[in-house]
Amino acid sequence: MFVLKGGRVVDPASGVDRQLDVRIDGDQVVEVGSSLDGKGVDCRGAIVAPGFVDLHVHFREPGGEDAETIESGSRAAAMGGYTAVCPMPNTDPPQDNAAVVDYVWRRGREVGLVDVYPTGAVSAGRRGEALAPMREMYNSVARVRMFSDDGDPVPTARLMRRALEYVSAIDGVIIEHAEDPSLRDGQMHEGDVSAVLGLAGLPAASEEICVVRDIALARMTGARLHIAHISTAEAVDAVRRAKAEGIRITCEVTPHHLALTDEAVRTFDANFKVAPPLRSQRHVDALKEGIANGTIDAIATDHAPHPAHAKDKEFDYAPCGMVGLETALGVVLTELVDPGIITLERAMDMLSVAPATILGAPDHGGPVAPGHPANLVVFDPEETWTVDAMALTSRSRNTPFSGRKLRGRVIHTILRGEFSVRDGEIDHG
Ligand SMILES: [Zn+2]
């Protein structure tokens, strides 16, 4: 039993935002109030919030353990303040059956630093042809309710229709990596910068085409659709209109699409290569507006580790992806809360409550209240730090934020009443 003392509790699920003590006994919060006695953990000056939930990570296990493992990814997640993460199925073999999703789920439990909820593949082998055995994954130990072929879009309207029809029976959700399959042979956002650099472009319309197709199918089937890493003004507008119409759609945005533009690619540094690509300022502005007006529901990192030898190539030949778990909070506070685009409470909603709701994980996202699991983050909202790629906990170093100053740093992460991170370091308990 211990008490988090004197912190500012920011709990969107209950609307609380004030200084309170939080008593934790066993795996639960048992009391929230003023001047609670008992063994204390000093949280004065810190924020106490529900632990973060990441709908979109790549942990590379099985098959890509030189980049990340479920253990190293769990450590990076805990260091970033996360208590739950959802690894995407583009592993080798892919998470397209009960055996593989159960392995990932169990391995997450063994490591025990964050709850690991694997997302299942939409198509068998992620080949975009026939549906994967979704019911089998749903009935497995991992209880999979989110499905995606992320890394690739669901290639045809026919397959997406079948997938949406299938998940509506289990109240599942299809997560779309929205790119038109025939417009994917580029290296970066298509625009002024790609023209100057002479790199083949990925047009913004590619995302819009796929999102609009999927919205039509979500309307037809009544099923739940979630757009991963939304990156363009037109796609945000399409989601806004679909929501207004009552279609069951949600979407996420990554920290890197908010903090960086295609100008970064002028360095030809492959750490800025990502799918969807970093867009122009007009799109970044539209993403921030989409956050401010509530169109964009959640922040998700798309944490995509790659070993140095893979990224240390000419831009054209390097793989897409960036690590992001350990910098997400800092980017959100620096890019969204500091300039007044959203409140701290909304930031906690986008990092925790909204993704927990989309995932369907009632143990996460709060409320910070008696009888609820103690899955919490404690962070210093004022600490300014400089990102050092070599100091990251992830097995990979491919951050686009190396050398960047961020404000806001995790002090403690608590999973079911136990510290996974204590005083900024992994707690080996
Ligand atoms: Zn993706």
Coordinates of C-alpha atoms and ligand atoms in Angstrom, one line a residue:
M1 CA 0.0 0.0 0.0
F2 CA 1.3 3.5 -0.9
V3 CA 0.0 7.0 -1.5
L4 CA 0.8 9.2 -4.5
K5 CA 1.0 12.5 -2.6
G6 CA 0.4 16.0 -3.7
G7 CA 0.2 15.5 -7.5
R8 CA -2.2 17.2 -9.8
V9 CA -4.6 14.5 -10.8
V10 CA -5.8 15.0 -14.4
D11 CA -8.4 12.4 -15.1
P12 CA -10.5 13.1 -18.2
A13 CA -12.8 10.1 -17.5
S14 CA -14.1 11.7 -14.3
G15 CA -13.5 15.4 -15.2
V16 CA -11.1 15.8 -12.3
D17 CA -8.2 18.3 -12.5
R18 CA -6.9 19.2 -9.1
Q19 CA -4.4 18.4 -6.4
L20 CA -5.3 15.1 -4.8
D21 CA -3.6 12.1 -3.1
V22 CA -4.2 8.7 -4.6
R23 CA -4.0 5.6 -2.4
I24 CA -3.1 2.3 -4.1
D25 CA -3.5 -1.1 -2.5
G26 CA -2.8 -4.2 -4.4
D27 CA -3.6 -3.7 -8.0
Q28 CA -6.2 -1.0 -7.4
V29 CA -6.8 2.6 -6.5
V30 CA -8.6 2.5 -3.2
E31 CA -8.9 6.1 -2.1
V32 CA -8.6 9.5 -3.7
G33 CA -8.7 12.6 -1.5
S34 CA -6.8 15.3 0.4
S35 CA -4.1 14.7 3.0
L36 CA -4.2 10.9 3.0
D37 CA -1.9 9.2 5.4
G38 CA 0.4 6.2 4.8
K39 CA 3.6 5.5 3.0
G40 CA 4.0 8.3 0.5
V41 CA 5.5 8.9 -2.9
D42 CA 6.1 12.6 -3.3
C43 CA 4.3 13.8 -6.5
R44 CA 4.3 17.5 -5.8
G45 CA 4.7 19.5 -9.0
A46 CA 3.8 16.4 -11.1
I47 CA 0.8 15.3 -13.1
V48 CA -0.9 12.0 -12.1
A49 CA -3.0 10.6 -15.0
P50 CA -4.3 7.3 -16.4
G51 CA -1.5 5.4 -18.1
F52 CA -1.1 6.0 -21.8
V53 CA -2.5 3.6 -24.4
D54 CA -0.9 3.2 -27.8
L55 CA -3.1 1.8 -30.5
H56 CA -0.2 1.5 -33.0
V57 CA 3.3 0.1 -32.3
H58 CA 5.5 -2.4 -34.0
F59 CA 7.4 -4.7 -31.7
R60 CA 8.9 -6.8 -34.5
E61 CA 8.6 -10.1 -32.5
P62 CA 8.4 -12.7 -33.9
G63 CA 10.8 -12.3 -36.8
G64 CA 12.5 -9.0 -36.4
E65 CA 14.2 -9.2 -33.0
D66 CA 17.3 -7.3 -34.2
A67 CA 15.0 -4.2 -34.3
E68 CA 12.9 -4.7 -31.2
T69 CA 11.4 -7.4 -29.1
I70 CA 8.3 -7.6 -27.0
E71 CA 10.6 -7.1 -24.0
S72 CA 12.6 -4.1 -25.3
G73 CA 9.4 -2.6 -26.8
S74 CA 7.6 -3.0 -23.4
R75 CA 10.5 -1.2 -21.7
A76 CA 10.4 1.7 -24.1
A77 CA 6.6 1.9 -23.7
A78 CA 6.8 1.9 -19.9
M79 CA 9.5 4.6 -20.1
G80 CA 7.1 6.7 -22.2
G81 CA 4.3 6.4 -19.7
Y82 CA 2.3 3.7 -21.4
T83 CA 0.4 0.9 -19.6
A84 CA -1.0 -0.7 -22.7
V85 CA 0.2 -1.0 -26.3
C86 CA -1.2 -2.7 -29.5
P87 CA 1.5 -4.3 -31.7
M88 CA 0.6 -4.4 -35.4
P89 CA 0.5 -7.8 -37.1
N90 CA 3.3 -7.2 -39.7
T91 CA 5.6 -9.6 -37.9
D92 CA 7.2 -12.7 -39.4
P93 CA 5.2 -15.0 -39.2
P94 CA 2.4 -12.4 -39.2
Q95 CA -0.2 -12.1 -36.3
D96 CA -2.8 -13.7 -38.5
N97 CA -3.9 -16.6 -36.4
A98 CA -4.6 -17.6 -32.8
A99 CA -1.2 -19.2 -32.2
V100 CA 0.8 -16.0 -33.0
V101 CA -1.5 -13.5 -31.3
D102 CA -1.6 -15.7 -28.2
Y103 CA 2.2 -15.9 -28.2
V104 CA 2.5 -12.0 -28.4
W105 CA -0.1 -11.6 -25.6
R106 CA 1.5 -14.2 -23.3
R107 CA 5.0 -12.8 -23.9
G108 CA 3.7 -9.4 -23.0
R109 CA 2.3 -10.8 -19.7
E110 CA 5.6 -12.5 -19.0
V111 CA 7.5 -9.3 -19.4
G112 CA 4.9 -7.6 -17.3
L113 CA 5.8 -3.9 -17.9
V114 CA 2.8 -3.0 -20.1
D115 CA -0.4 -4.8 -21.2
V116 CA 0.2 -6.0 -24.8
Y117 CA -2.9 -6.3 -26.9
P118 CA -1.9 -7.7 -30.4
T119 CA -3.9 -6.4 -33.4
G120 CA -4.8 -9.3 -35.8
A121 CA -4.2 -9.2 -39.5
V122 CA -7.2 -8.6 -41.7
S123 CA -6.0 -10.9 -44.5
A124 CA -4.3 -14.3 -44.3
G125 CA -0.6 -13.8 -44.5
R126 CA -1.3 -10.1 -44.9
R127 CA -1.5 -10.9 -48.6
G128 CA -4.6 -8.9 -49.2
E129 CA -6.5 -11.8 -50.7
A130 CA -8.6 -13.9 -48.3
L131 CA -9.7 -12.9 -44.8
A132 CA -7.6 -14.2 -41.9
P133 CA -9.4 -16.3 -39.3
M134 CA -10.7 -13.3 -37.3
R135 CA -13.1 -15.3 -35.1
E136 CA -10.3 -17.6 -34.1
M137 CA -8.2 -14.7 -33.0
Y138 CA -11.2 -13.1 -31.2
N139 CA -11.8 -16.4 -29.3
S140 CA -8.2 -16.8 -28.4
V141 CA -6.5 -15.8 -25.1
A142 CA -5.6 -12.5 -26.6
R143 CA -9.3 -11.7 -27.3
V144 CA -8.4 -9.7 -30.5
R145 CA -11.0 -7.1 -31.5
M146 CA -8.8 -4.9 -33.7
F147 CA -7.7 -6.0 -37.1
S148 CA -5.4 -4.3 -39.6
D149 CA -3.0 -5.1 -42.5
D150 CA -1.0 -2.1 -41.3
G151 CA 2.1 -1.5 -43.3
D152 CA -0.2 -2.1 -46.2
P153 CA -3.7 -0.9 -47.0
V154 CA -6.6 -3.4 -47.4
P155 CA -6.1 -3.4 -51.2
T156 CA -9.6 -3.9 -52.5
A157 CA -13.1 -2.6 -51.6
R158 CA -14.3 -6.1 -51.8
L159 CA -12.0 -7.4 -49.1
M160 CA -12.6 -4.3 -46.9
R161 CA -16.3 -4.9 -47.2
R162 CA -16.0 -8.5 -46.0
A163 CA -13.7 -7.5 -43.1
L164 CA -16.1 -4.8 -41.9
E165 CA -19.1 -7.2 -42.1
Y166 CA -17.1 -9.7 -40.2
V167 CA -16.0 -7.5 -37.3
S168 CA -19.5 -5.9 -36.9
A169 CA -20.6 -9.3 -35.5
I170 CA -18.0 -9.2 -32.7
D171 CA -18.0 -5.4 -32.2
G172 CA -14.5 -5.3 -33.6
V173 CA -12.8 -2.6 -35.5
I174 CA -10.8 -2.5 -38.7
I175 CA -7.8 -0.2 -38.6
E176 CA -6.8 1.0 -42.1
H177 CA -3.4 2.1 -43.2
A178 CA -4.9 4.4 -45.8
E179 CA -2.9 4.6 -49.0
D180 CA -4.2 3.8 -52.5
P181 CA -2.3 0.7 -53.5
S182 CA -1.6 2.0 -57.0
L183 CA 0.0 5.3 -55.7
R184 CA 2.6 3.9 -53.4
D185 CA 5.8 4.0 -55.5
G186 CA 7.2 7.2 -54.0
Q187 CA 9.8 8.2 -51.4
M188 CA 8.3 11.3 -49.7
H189 CA 5.3 13.6 -49.8
E190 CA 4.6 14.9 -53.3
G191 CA 5.0 18.6 -53.4
D192 CA 7.5 21.5 -53.8
V193 CA 10.2 19.8 -51.7
S194 CA 10.0 16.4 -53.6
A195 CA 10.2 18.4 -56.9
V196 CA 13.4 20.2 -55.7
L197 CA 15.0 17.0 -54.4
G198 CA 14.1 14.9 -57.4
L199 CA 12.5 12.2 -55.2
A200 CA 9.4 10.4 -56.4
G201 CA 6.3 11.7 -54.6
L202 CA 3.5 10.1 -52.6
P203 CA 0.5 12.4 -53.2
A204 CA -1.8 13.4 -50.4
A205 CA -4.7 12.2 -52.6
S206 CA -3.5 8.6 -52.1
E207 CA -4.7 8.8 -48.5
E208 CA -7.9 10.6 -49.3
I209 CA -8.9 8.1 -51.9
C210 CA -8.5 5.2 -49.5
V211 CA -10.3 7.0 -46.6
V212 CA -13.2 8.0 -48.8
R213 CA -13.6 4.4 -50.1
D214 CA -13.5 3.0 -46.6
I215 CA -16.1 5.6 -45.3
A216 CA -18.5 4.4 -48.0
L217 CA -18.0 0.8 -46.9
A218 CA -18.4 1.7 -43.2
R219 CA -21.7 3.5 -44.1
M220 CA -22.9 0.5 -46.0
T221 CA -22.0 -2.1 -43.4
G222 CA -22.5 -0.1 -40.2
A223 CA -19.2 -1.4 -38.9
R224 CA -16.5 0.4 -37.0
L225 CA -13.6 1.8 -38.9
H226 CA -10.4 3.4 -37.5
I227 CA -8.0 5.4 -39.7
A228 CA -4.4 4.9 -38.6
H229 CA -1.8 7.7 -38.7
I230 CA -4.0 10.3 -40.6
S231 CA -1.8 12.8 -42.3
T232 CA -3.7 15.0 -44.8
A233 CA -6.1 17.9 -44.7
E234 CA -8.5 16.2 -47.1
A235 CA -8.7 12.9 -45.1
V236 CA -9.3 14.8 -41.9
D237 CA -12.1 16.7 -43.6
A238 CA -13.6 13.4 -44.9
V239 CA -13.6 11.9 -41.4
R240 CA -15.1 15.1 -40.0
R241 CA -18.0 14.8 -42.5
A242 CA -18.4 11.1 -41.8
K243 CA -18.7 11.7 -38.1
A244 CA -21.3 14.4 -38.6
E245 CA -23.3 11.8 -40.6
G246 CA -23.1 9.3 -37.8
I247 CA -20.8 6.8 -39.3
R248 CA -18.8 4.8 -36.7
I249 CA -15.4 6.2 -37.5
T250 CA -12.4 7.2 -35.4
C251 CA -8.8 8.2 -36.3
E252 CA -5.4 8.7 -34.8
V253 CA -2.5 11.0 -35.6
T254 CA 1.2 10.4 -34.8
P255 CA 3.4 12.9 -32.9
H256 CA 5.8 13.1 -35.9
H257 CA 3.1 14.1 -38.3
L258 CA 2.4 17.0 -36.0
A259 CA 5.9 18.1 -35.2
L260 CA 7.7 17.7 -38.6
T261 CA 7.2 18.6 -42.2
D262 CA 8.6 17.4 -45.6
E263 CA 11.2 20.1 -45.2
A264 CA 13.1 17.7 -42.9
V265 CA 13.7 15.4 -45.9
R266 CA 16.1 18.0 -47.4
T267 CA 18.8 16.4 -45.1
F268 CA 18.3 13.1 -47.0
D269 CA 18.4 11.6 -43.5
A270 CA 16.5 8.3 -43.7
N271 CA 15.3 8.8 -40.1
F272 CA 12.7 11.1 -41.7
K273 CA 11.4 8.4 -44.0
V274 CA 8.0 7.2 -42.9
A275 CA 4.7 6.0 -44.3
P276 CA 2.6 8.0 -44.7
P277 CA 5.3 10.5 -45.4
L278 CA 5.9 13.8 -43.5
R279 CA 3.6 16.3 -45.2
S280 CA 3.7 20.0 -45.9
Q281 CA 2.9 22.7 -43.4
R282 CA -0.7 23.1 -44.8
H283 CA -1.4 19.5 -43.8
V284 CA 0.2 19.8 -40.4
D285 CA -2.0 22.9 -39.8
A286 CA -5.1 20.9 -40.8
L287 CA -4.1 18.0 -38.4
K288 CA -3.8 20.5 -35.5
E289 CA -7.2 22.0 -36.4
G290 CA -8.6 18.4 -36.6
I291 CA -7.4 17.8 -33.1
A292 CA -8.7 21.1 -31.8
N293 CA -12.2 20.5 -33.3
G294 CA -12.4 16.9 -32.1
T295 CA -12.2 15.1 -35.4
I296 CA -9.0 13.4 -34.5
D297 CA -9.6 11.1 -31.5
A298 CA -6.2 9.7 -30.4
I299 CA -2.5 10.1 -30.5
A300 CA -0.7 6.9 -31.6
T301 CA 3.0 6.7 -32.1
D302 CA 3.4 4.2 -35.0
H303 CA 6.6 3.2 -33.1
A304 CA 8.5 1.5 -35.9
P305 CA 12.0 0.4 -34.9
H306 CA 14.7 -0.4 -37.4
P307 CA 18.3 -1.4 -36.7
A308 CA 21.0 1.1 -37.7
H309 CA 22.2 -1.0 -40.6
A310 CA 18.8 -0.9 -42.2
K311 CA 18.3 2.9 -41.9
D312 CA 21.9 3.8 -42.7
K313 CA 21.3 3.7 -46.5
E314 CA 20.5 6.0 -49.3
F315 CA 17.0 7.5 -48.8
D316 CA 15.6 5.5 -51.6
Y317 CA 16.6 2.2 -50.2
A318 CA 15.9 2.8 -46.5
P319 CA 12.8 1.3 -44.8
C320 CA 10.0 3.5 -43.6
G321 CA 9.5 4.1 -39.9
M322 CA 10.4 6.0 -36.7
V323 CA 10.6 5.0 -33.0
G324 CA 8.2 7.2 -30.9
L325 CA 7.2 5.7 -27.6
E326 CA 9.7 7.6 -25.5
T327 CA 9.1 11.0 -27.1
A328 CA 5.3 11.1 -27.6
L329 CA 4.4 12.8 -24.3
G330 CA 7.1 15.5 -24.8
V331 CA 6.0 16.1 -28.4
V332 CA 2.3 16.4 -27.4
L333 CA 3.0 18.8 -24.6
T334 CA 5.5 20.9 -26.7
E335 CA 3.5 21.0 -29.9
L336 CA -0.1 20.9 -28.7
V337 CA -0.5 22.0 -25.1
D338 CA 2.2 24.7 -24.9
P339 CA 0.8 26.6 -27.9
G340 CA -2.7 26.3 -26.5
I341 CA -4.2 24.1 -29.2
I342 CA -5.6 21.7 -26.6
T343 CA -5.7 21.6 -22.8
L344 CA -3.7 19.2 -20.7
E345 CA -6.9 17.3 -19.9
R346 CA -7.6 16.8 -23.7
A347 CA -4.0 15.7 -24.2
M348 CA -4.5 13.0 -21.5
D349 CA -7.8 12.0 -23.2
M350 CA -6.0 11.6 -26.6
L351 CA -3.1 9.6 -25.1
S352 CA -5.2 7.4 -22.8
V353 CA -9.0 7.6 -22.6
A354 CA -9.8 7.7 -26.3
P355 CA -7.5 4.9 -27.3
A356 CA -8.6 2.7 -24.4
T357 CA -12.2 3.2 -25.6
I358 CA -11.3 2.4 -29.2
L359 CA -9.4 -0.7 -28.1
G360 CA -12.1 -1.7 -25.7
A361 CA -9.8 -2.1 -22.7
P362 CA -11.8 -1.0 -19.6
D363 CA -8.8 -1.5 -17.3
H364 CA -7.1 1.4 -19.0
G365 CA -7.9 5.0 -19.6
G366 CA -9.1 5.6 -16.0
P367 CA -11.0 6.8 -14.1
V368 CA -8.5 7.4 -11.3
A369 CA -11.1 6.4 -8.7
P370 CA -11.6 3.7 -6.0
G371 CA -12.2 0.3 -7.3
H372 CA -10.4 0.8 -10.6
P373 CA -7.1 -0.8 -11.6
A374 CA -4.1 1.3 -10.7
N375 CA -2.7 1.8 -14.3
L376 CA -1.2 5.3 -14.0
V377 CA 1.5 7.6 -15.2
V378 CA 3.2 10.3 -13.1
F379 CA 5.1 12.9 -15.1
D380 CA 6.8 16.3 -14.7
P381 CA 5.1 18.7 -17.1
E382 CA 7.9 21.3 -16.8
E383 CA 11.1 19.3 -17.2
T384 CA 12.8 20.2 -20.4
W385 CA 15.1 17.6 -21.9
T386 CA 17.0 17.0 -25.1
V387 CA 16.4 13.8 -27.1
D388 CA 19.5 11.7 -27.3
A389 CA 19.0 8.7 -29.7
M390 CA 21.7 6.7 -28.0
A391 CA 20.0 7.1 -24.6
L392 CA 16.7 5.6 -25.8
T393 CA 15.5 2.4 -24.1
S394 CA 14.2 0.9 -27.4
R395 CA 16.5 -1.5 -29.1
S396 CA 16.5 0.8 -32.1
R397 CA 17.7 4.4 -32.4
N398 CA 15.7 5.7 -35.5
T399 CA 14.2 8.7 -33.9
P400 CA 13.5 11.8 -36.0
F401 CA 13.8 14.0 -32.8
S402 CA 17.4 13.5 -32.0
G403 CA 18.8 16.8 -30.5
R404 CA 15.3 18.3 -30.2
K405 CA 14.3 20.0 -26.9
L406 CA 11.0 18.6 -25.5
R407 CA 9.1 19.6 -22.4
G408 CA 7.5 16.9 -20.2
R409 CA 9.1 13.8 -18.9
V410 CA 7.8 10.6 -17.3
I411 CA 8.8 10.0 -13.6
H412 CA 6.8 6.9 -12.7
T413 CA 4.6 4.4 -14.6
I414 CA 2.4 2.1 -12.6
L415 CA 0.8 -1.1 -14.0
R416 CA -1.8 -2.8 -11.7
G417 CA -0.3 -1.1 -8.6
E418 CA 3.3 -2.0 -9.4
F419 CA 6.0 0.3 -10.6
S420 CA 7.2 -0.5 -14.2
V421 CA 9.1 2.7 -14.2
R422 CA 10.3 4.4 -10.9
D423 CA 12.1 7.7 -10.9
G424 CA 12.6 7.6 -14.6
E425 CA 14.1 4.1 -14.7
I426 CA 12.7 0.7 -15.4
D427 CA 11.8 -0.9 -12.1
H428 CA 13.0 -4.5 -11.9
G429 CA 10.9 -5.0 -8.8
Ligands
ZN1 ZN 0.8 2.1 -41.2

